[in-house]
Tab-separated table of C-alpha atoms and ligand atoms in Angstrom:
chain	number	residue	atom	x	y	z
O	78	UNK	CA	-19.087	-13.056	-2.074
O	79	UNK	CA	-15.566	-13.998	-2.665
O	80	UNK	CA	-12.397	-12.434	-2.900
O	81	UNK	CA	-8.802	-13.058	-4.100
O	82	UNK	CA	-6.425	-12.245	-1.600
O	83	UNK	CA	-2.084	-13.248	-1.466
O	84	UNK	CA	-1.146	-12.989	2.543
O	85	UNK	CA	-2.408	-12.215	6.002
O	86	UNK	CA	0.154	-11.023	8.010
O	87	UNK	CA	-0.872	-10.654	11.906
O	88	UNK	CA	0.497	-8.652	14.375
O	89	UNK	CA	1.794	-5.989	12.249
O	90	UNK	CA	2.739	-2.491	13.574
O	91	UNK	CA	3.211	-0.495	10.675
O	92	UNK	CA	0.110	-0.353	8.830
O	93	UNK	CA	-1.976	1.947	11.103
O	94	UNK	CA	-2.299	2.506	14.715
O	95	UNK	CA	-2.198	-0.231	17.426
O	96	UNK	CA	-1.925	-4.089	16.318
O	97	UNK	CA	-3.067	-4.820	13.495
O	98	UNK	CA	-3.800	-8.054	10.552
O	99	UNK	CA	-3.085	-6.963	7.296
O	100	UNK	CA	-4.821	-8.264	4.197
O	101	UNK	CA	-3.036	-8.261	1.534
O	102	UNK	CA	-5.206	-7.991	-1.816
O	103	UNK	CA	-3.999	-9.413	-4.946
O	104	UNK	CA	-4.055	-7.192	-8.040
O	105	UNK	CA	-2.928	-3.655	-8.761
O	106	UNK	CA	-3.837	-1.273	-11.639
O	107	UNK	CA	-0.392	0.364	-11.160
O	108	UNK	CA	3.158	-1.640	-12.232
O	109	UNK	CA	5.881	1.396	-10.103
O	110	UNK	CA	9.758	0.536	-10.855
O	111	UNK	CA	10.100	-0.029	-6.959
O	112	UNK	CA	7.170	-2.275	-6.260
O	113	UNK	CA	8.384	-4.457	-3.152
O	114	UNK	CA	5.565	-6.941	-4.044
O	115	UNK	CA	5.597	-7.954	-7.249
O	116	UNK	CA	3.340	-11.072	-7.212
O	117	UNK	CA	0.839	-9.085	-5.967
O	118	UNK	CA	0.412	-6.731	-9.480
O	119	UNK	CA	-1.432	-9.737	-11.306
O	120	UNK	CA	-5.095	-9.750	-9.885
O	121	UNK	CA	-5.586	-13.512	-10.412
O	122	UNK	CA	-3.729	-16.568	-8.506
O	123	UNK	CA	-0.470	-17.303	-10.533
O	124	UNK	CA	2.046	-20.431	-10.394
O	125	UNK	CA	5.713	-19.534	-10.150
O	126	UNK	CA	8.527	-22.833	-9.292
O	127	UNK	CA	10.207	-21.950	-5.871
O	128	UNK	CA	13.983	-22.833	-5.705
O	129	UNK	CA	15.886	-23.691	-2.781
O	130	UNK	CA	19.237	-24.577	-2.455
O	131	UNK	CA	21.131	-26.622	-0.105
O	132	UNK	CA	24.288	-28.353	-0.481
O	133	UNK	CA	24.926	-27.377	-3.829
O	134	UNK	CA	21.835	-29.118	-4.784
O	135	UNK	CA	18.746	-27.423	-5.985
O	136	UNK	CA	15.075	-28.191	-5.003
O	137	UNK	CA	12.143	-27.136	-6.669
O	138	UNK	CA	8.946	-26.767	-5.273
O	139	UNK	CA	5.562	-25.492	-7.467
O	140	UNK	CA	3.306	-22.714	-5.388
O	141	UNK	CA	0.435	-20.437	-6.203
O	142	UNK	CA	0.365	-16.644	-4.687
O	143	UNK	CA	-3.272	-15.757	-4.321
O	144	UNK	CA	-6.584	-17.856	-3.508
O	145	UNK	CA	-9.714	-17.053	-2.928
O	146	UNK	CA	-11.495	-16.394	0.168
O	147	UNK	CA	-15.403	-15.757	0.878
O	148	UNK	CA	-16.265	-12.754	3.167
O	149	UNK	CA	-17.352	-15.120	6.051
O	150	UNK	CA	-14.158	-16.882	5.999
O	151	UNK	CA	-12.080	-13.739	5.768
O	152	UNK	CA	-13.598	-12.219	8.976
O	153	UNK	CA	-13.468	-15.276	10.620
O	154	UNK	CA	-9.528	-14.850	10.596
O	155	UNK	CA	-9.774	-11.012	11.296
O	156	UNK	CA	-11.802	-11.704	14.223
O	157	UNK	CA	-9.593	-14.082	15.921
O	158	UNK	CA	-7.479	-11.403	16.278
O	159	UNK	CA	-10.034	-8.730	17.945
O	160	UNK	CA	-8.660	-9.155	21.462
O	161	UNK	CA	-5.333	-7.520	20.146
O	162	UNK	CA	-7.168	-5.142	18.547
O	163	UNK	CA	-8.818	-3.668	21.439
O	164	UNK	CA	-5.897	-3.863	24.040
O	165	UNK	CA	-3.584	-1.889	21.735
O	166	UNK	CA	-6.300	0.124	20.057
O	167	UNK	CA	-5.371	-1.769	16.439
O	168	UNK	CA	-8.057	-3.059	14.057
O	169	UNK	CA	-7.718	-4.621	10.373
O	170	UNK	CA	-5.584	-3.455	7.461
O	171	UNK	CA	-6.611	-3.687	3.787
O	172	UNK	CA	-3.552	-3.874	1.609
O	173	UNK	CA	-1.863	-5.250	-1.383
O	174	UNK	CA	-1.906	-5.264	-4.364
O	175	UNK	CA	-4.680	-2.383	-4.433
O	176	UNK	CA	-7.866	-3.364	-2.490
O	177	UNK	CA	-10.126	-0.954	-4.402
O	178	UNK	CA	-9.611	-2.777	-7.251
O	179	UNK	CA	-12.085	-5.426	-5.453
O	180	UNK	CA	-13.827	-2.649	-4.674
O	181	UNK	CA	-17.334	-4.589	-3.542
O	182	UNK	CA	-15.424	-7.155	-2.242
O	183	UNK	CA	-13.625	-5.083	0.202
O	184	UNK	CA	-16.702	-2.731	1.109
O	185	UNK	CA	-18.869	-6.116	2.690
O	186	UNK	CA	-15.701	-7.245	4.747
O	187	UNK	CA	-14.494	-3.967	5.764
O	188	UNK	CA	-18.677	-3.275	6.759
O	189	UNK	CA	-18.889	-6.529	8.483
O	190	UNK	CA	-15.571	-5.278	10.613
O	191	UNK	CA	-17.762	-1.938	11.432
O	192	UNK	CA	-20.431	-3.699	12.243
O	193	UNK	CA	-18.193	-5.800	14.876
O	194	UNK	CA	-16.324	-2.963	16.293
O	195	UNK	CA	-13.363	-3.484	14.447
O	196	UNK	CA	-10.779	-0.692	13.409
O	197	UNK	CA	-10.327	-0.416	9.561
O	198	UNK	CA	-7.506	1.078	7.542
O	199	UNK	CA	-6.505	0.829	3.829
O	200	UNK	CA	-3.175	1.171	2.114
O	201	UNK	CA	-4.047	2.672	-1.066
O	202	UNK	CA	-2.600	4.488	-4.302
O	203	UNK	CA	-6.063	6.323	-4.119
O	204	UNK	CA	-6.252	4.679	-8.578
O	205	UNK	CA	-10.326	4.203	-8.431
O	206	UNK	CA	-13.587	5.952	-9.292
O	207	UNK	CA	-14.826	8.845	-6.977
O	208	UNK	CA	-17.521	7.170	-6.770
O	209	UNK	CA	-15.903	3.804	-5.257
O	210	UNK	CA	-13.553	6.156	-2.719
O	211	UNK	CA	-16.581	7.497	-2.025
O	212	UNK	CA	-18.631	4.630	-0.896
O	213	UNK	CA	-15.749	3.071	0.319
O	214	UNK	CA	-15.438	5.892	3.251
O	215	UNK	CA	-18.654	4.400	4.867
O	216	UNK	CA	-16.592	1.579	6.328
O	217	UNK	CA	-12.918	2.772	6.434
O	218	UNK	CA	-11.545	4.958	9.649
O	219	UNK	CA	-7.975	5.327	8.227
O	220	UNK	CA	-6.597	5.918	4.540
O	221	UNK	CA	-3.048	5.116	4.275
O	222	UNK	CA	-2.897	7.183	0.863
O	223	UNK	CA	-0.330	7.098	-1.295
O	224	UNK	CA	1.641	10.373	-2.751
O	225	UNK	CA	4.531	9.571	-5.198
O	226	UNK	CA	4.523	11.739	-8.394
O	227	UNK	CA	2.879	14.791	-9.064
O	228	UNK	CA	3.926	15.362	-13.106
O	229	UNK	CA	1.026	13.462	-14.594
O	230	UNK	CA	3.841	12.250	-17.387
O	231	UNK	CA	6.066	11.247	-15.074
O	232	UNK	CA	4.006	9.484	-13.320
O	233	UNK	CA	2.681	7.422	-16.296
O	234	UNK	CA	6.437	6.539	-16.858
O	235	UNK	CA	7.160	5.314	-13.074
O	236	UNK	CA	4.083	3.599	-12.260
O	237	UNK	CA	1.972	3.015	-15.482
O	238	UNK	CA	-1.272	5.232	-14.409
O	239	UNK	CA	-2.113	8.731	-15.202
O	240	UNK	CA	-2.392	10.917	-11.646
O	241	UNK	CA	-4.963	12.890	-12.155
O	242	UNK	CA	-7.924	11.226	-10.642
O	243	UNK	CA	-5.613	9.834	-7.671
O	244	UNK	CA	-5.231	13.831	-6.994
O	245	UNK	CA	-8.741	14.147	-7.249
O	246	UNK	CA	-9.202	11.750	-4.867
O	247	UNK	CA	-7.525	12.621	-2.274
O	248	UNK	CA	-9.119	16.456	-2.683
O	249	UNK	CA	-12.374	14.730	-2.367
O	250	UNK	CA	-11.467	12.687	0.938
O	251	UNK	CA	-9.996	16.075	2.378
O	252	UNK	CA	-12.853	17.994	1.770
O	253	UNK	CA	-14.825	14.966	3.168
O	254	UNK	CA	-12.378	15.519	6.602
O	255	UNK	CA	-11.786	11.739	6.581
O	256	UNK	CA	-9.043	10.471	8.775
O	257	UNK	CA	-6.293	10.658	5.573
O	258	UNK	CA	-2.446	9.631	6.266
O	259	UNK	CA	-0.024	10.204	3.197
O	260	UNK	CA	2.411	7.999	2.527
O	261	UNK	CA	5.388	9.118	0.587
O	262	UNK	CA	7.861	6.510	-0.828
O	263	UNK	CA	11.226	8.201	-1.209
O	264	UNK	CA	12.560	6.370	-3.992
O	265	UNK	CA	16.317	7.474	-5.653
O	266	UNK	CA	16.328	9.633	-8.389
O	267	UNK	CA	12.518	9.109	-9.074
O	268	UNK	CA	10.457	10.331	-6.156
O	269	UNK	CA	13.188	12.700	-4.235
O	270	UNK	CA	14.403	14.962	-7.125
O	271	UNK	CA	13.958	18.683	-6.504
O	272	UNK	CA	11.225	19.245	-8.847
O	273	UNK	CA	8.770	16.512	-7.636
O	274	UNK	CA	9.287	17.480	-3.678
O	275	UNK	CA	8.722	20.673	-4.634
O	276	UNK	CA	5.784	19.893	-5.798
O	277	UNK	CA	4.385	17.438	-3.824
O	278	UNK	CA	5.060	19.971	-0.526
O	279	UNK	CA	3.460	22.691	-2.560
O	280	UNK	CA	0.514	20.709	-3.288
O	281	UNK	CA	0.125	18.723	0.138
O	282	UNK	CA	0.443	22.361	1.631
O	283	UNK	CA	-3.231	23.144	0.070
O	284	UNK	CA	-4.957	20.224	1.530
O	285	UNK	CA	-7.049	21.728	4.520
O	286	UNK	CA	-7.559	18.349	7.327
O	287	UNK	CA	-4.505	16.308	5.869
O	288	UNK	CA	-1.248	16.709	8.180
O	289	UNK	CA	0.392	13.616	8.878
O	290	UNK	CA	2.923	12.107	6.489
O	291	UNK	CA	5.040	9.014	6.596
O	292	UNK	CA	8.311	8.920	4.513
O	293	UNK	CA	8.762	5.345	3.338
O	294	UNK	CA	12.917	4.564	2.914
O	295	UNK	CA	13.381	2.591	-0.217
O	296	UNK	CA	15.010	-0.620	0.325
O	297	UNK	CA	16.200	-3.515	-2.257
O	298	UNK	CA	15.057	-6.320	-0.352
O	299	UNK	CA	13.052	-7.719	-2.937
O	300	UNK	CA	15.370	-8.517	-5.583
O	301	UNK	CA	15.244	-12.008	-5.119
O	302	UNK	CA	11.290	-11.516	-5.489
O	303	UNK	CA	11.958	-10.223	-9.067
O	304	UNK	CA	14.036	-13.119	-10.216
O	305	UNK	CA	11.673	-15.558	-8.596
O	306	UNK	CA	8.630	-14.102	-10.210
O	307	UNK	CA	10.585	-14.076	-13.709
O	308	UNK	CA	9.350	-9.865	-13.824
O	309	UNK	CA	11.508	-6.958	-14.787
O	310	UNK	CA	13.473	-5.534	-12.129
O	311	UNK	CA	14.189	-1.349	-13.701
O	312	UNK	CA	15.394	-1.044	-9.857
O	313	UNK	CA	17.991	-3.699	-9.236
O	314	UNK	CA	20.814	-1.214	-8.397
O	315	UNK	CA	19.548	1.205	-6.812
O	316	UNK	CA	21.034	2.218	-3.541
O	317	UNK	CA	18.663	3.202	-0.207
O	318	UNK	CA	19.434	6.738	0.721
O	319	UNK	CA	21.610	7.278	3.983
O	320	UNK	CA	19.277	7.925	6.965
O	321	UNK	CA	20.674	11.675	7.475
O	322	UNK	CA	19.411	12.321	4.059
O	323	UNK	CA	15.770	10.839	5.448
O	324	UNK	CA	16.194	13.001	8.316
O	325	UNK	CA	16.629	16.712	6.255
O	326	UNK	CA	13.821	15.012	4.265
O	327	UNK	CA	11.688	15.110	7.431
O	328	UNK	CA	12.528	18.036	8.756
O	329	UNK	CA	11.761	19.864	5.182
O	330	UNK	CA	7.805	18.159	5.596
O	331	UNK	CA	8.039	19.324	9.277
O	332	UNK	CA	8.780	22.811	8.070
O	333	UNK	CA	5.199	22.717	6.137
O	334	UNK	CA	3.182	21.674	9.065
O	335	UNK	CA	3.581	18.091	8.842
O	336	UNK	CA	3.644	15.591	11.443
O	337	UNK	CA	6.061	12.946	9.904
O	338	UNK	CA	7.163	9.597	10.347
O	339	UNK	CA	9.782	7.346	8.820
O	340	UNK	CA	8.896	4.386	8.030
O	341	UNK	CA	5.398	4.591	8.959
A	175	SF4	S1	0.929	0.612	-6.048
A	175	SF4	FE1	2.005	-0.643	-4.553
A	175	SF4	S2	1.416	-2.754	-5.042
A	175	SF4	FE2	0.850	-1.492	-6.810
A	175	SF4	S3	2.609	-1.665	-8.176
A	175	SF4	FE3	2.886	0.185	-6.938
A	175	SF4	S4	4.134	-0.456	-5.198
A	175	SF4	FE4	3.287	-2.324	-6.156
C-alpha cells in the first residue's frame, strides 16, 4: 500500500514526548486562515517554481511537494531512527496535512510501528468518521487533538469544516480514556476572543480523562509560503500576541485543571 506524504522531519521535540520523526501527510479536509503549511492542504503532489535571489538576479528552480511512499519504505526510514526513540522515550509522529484523511494508509504503518515497539502519536483536527478514529486508536498511543472553534458557524468561516463531528470525536476518545493531548492554536482575533475561550474552557471542563493542553502562539513565519504557493494569505498582517498575554492565557487553563504548555 502506498501513501502520499510532503516531509519527514527527524529529531523533532515538539510533536509528542521524547525524540521523535514526524511524517508529515499531504492533504487536509480543512483550509484555517492561519494554516502554517499551506502546500500541505492539496492531497495530491503539486508543482510550484521556487525563486531565489542572489545578486539582484533571480533563479528559478521547478519542485514538487508530496510523493508517494509504500508502507515498507516508510518504516524503513522510521526505523532508522528507533535507537533515539528508545533512549529518550520518543517514537513516530503522524502529521500534516491531516493523516486520517489516508486513513488505511496510516493504520498499516502506524500497526507495523506497534508491532516493532515503536511509540506513535498523531497531530490531528480530529475531521473523520467515528468509525476511522475509532479503528485508528488500535495503533496510536498519543492524540495530539486539535481544539480551535467551538461555534459550529464560526468555525465553517475560519477553517472550512463544520465542528460537530470533530466534538464528537473527541467525546468518543475521552470516554474511550485514550491518551488525548489538546492542542489549542491561539490565533488573534479568531481563536482568543472572549466568547470562544469561554467556551472552549467550558466545554474542555466536561471531558472526564482529558487534562493536558498545549497553547500554540501564532506566528507569521509563513508568509513567504503563501506567496510561493500562489494561495490566499486572509492572515498576512496579523501580529503574534505578546508572551505575557500567553502567560494569563495559561494561567486561565491552569485555573480549570489543566496542565498546560506553550508551544507544545
Ligand atoms: S488543519 Fe492544520 S494542516 Fe489543515 S488547514 Fe488547518 S492548519 Fe493547515
Amino acid at each position: 500500500m502506498e501513501g502520499i506524504i510532503f516531509d519527514i522531519k527527524h529529531f523533532a521535540v515538539h510533536d509528542g514526548p521524547g525524540i521523535r520523526q514526524t511524517i508529515f501527510f499531504k492533504g487536509c479536509p480543512l483550509n484555517c486562515w492561519w494554516c502554517h503549511n499551506p502546500e500541505s492542504q492539496a492531497a495530491n503532489p503539486e508543482k510550484f517554481v521556487k525563486i531565489n535571489k542572489l545578486d539582484g538576479k533571480e533563479f528559478r528552480k521547478k519542485i514538487t511537494v508530496g510523493y508517494k511512499i509504500a508502507v515498507n519504505e516508510l518504516f524503513k526510514i522510521i526505523s532508522g531512527d528507533q535507537v533515539f526513540f528508545e533512549e529518550s522515550g520518543g517514537g513516530v509522529t503522524f502529521s500534516g496535512g491531516e493523516p486520517l484523511m489516508q486513513a488505511d494508509f496510516l493504520y498499516e504503518i502506524a500497526k507495523l510501528c506497534k508491532q516493532n515497539n515503536i511509540h506513535t502519536c498523531i497531530d490531528t483536527t480530529g475531521y473523520a468518521s467515528e468509525k476511522t478514529i475509532k479503528k485508528i486508536t488500535e495503533v496510536i498511543d498519543v492524540f495530539l487533538y486539535d481544539i480551535k472553534l467551538i461555534d459550529n458557524e464560526l468555525h465553517k468561516k475560519y477553517t472550512g469544516a463544520p465542528v460537530t463531528g470533530i466534538i464528537r470525536n473527541l467525546k468518543c476518545l475521552d470516554q474511550n480514556k485514550k491518551n488525548v493531548v489538546l492542542r489549542f492554536p491561539v490565533i488573534p482575533g479568531i481563536t482568543n476572543t472572549e466568547k470562544n475561550l469561554s467556551e472552549i474552557k467550558s466545554f474542555i471542563k466536561s471531558l472526564k480523562n482529558i487534562n493536558q493542553i498545549d497553547i500554540l502562539p501564532y506566528h507569521n513565519i509563513s508568509n513567504g509560503k503563501y506567496e510561493r504557493f500562489k494561495k490566499e494569505n486572509k492572515m498576512s498582517s496579523a501580529q503574534a500576541l505578546p508572551d505575557k498575554d500567553m502567560n494569563i492565557l495559561k494561567a486561565e487553563f491552569e485555573s480549570i485543571g489543566f496542565n498546560v504548555s506553550i508551544g507544545g
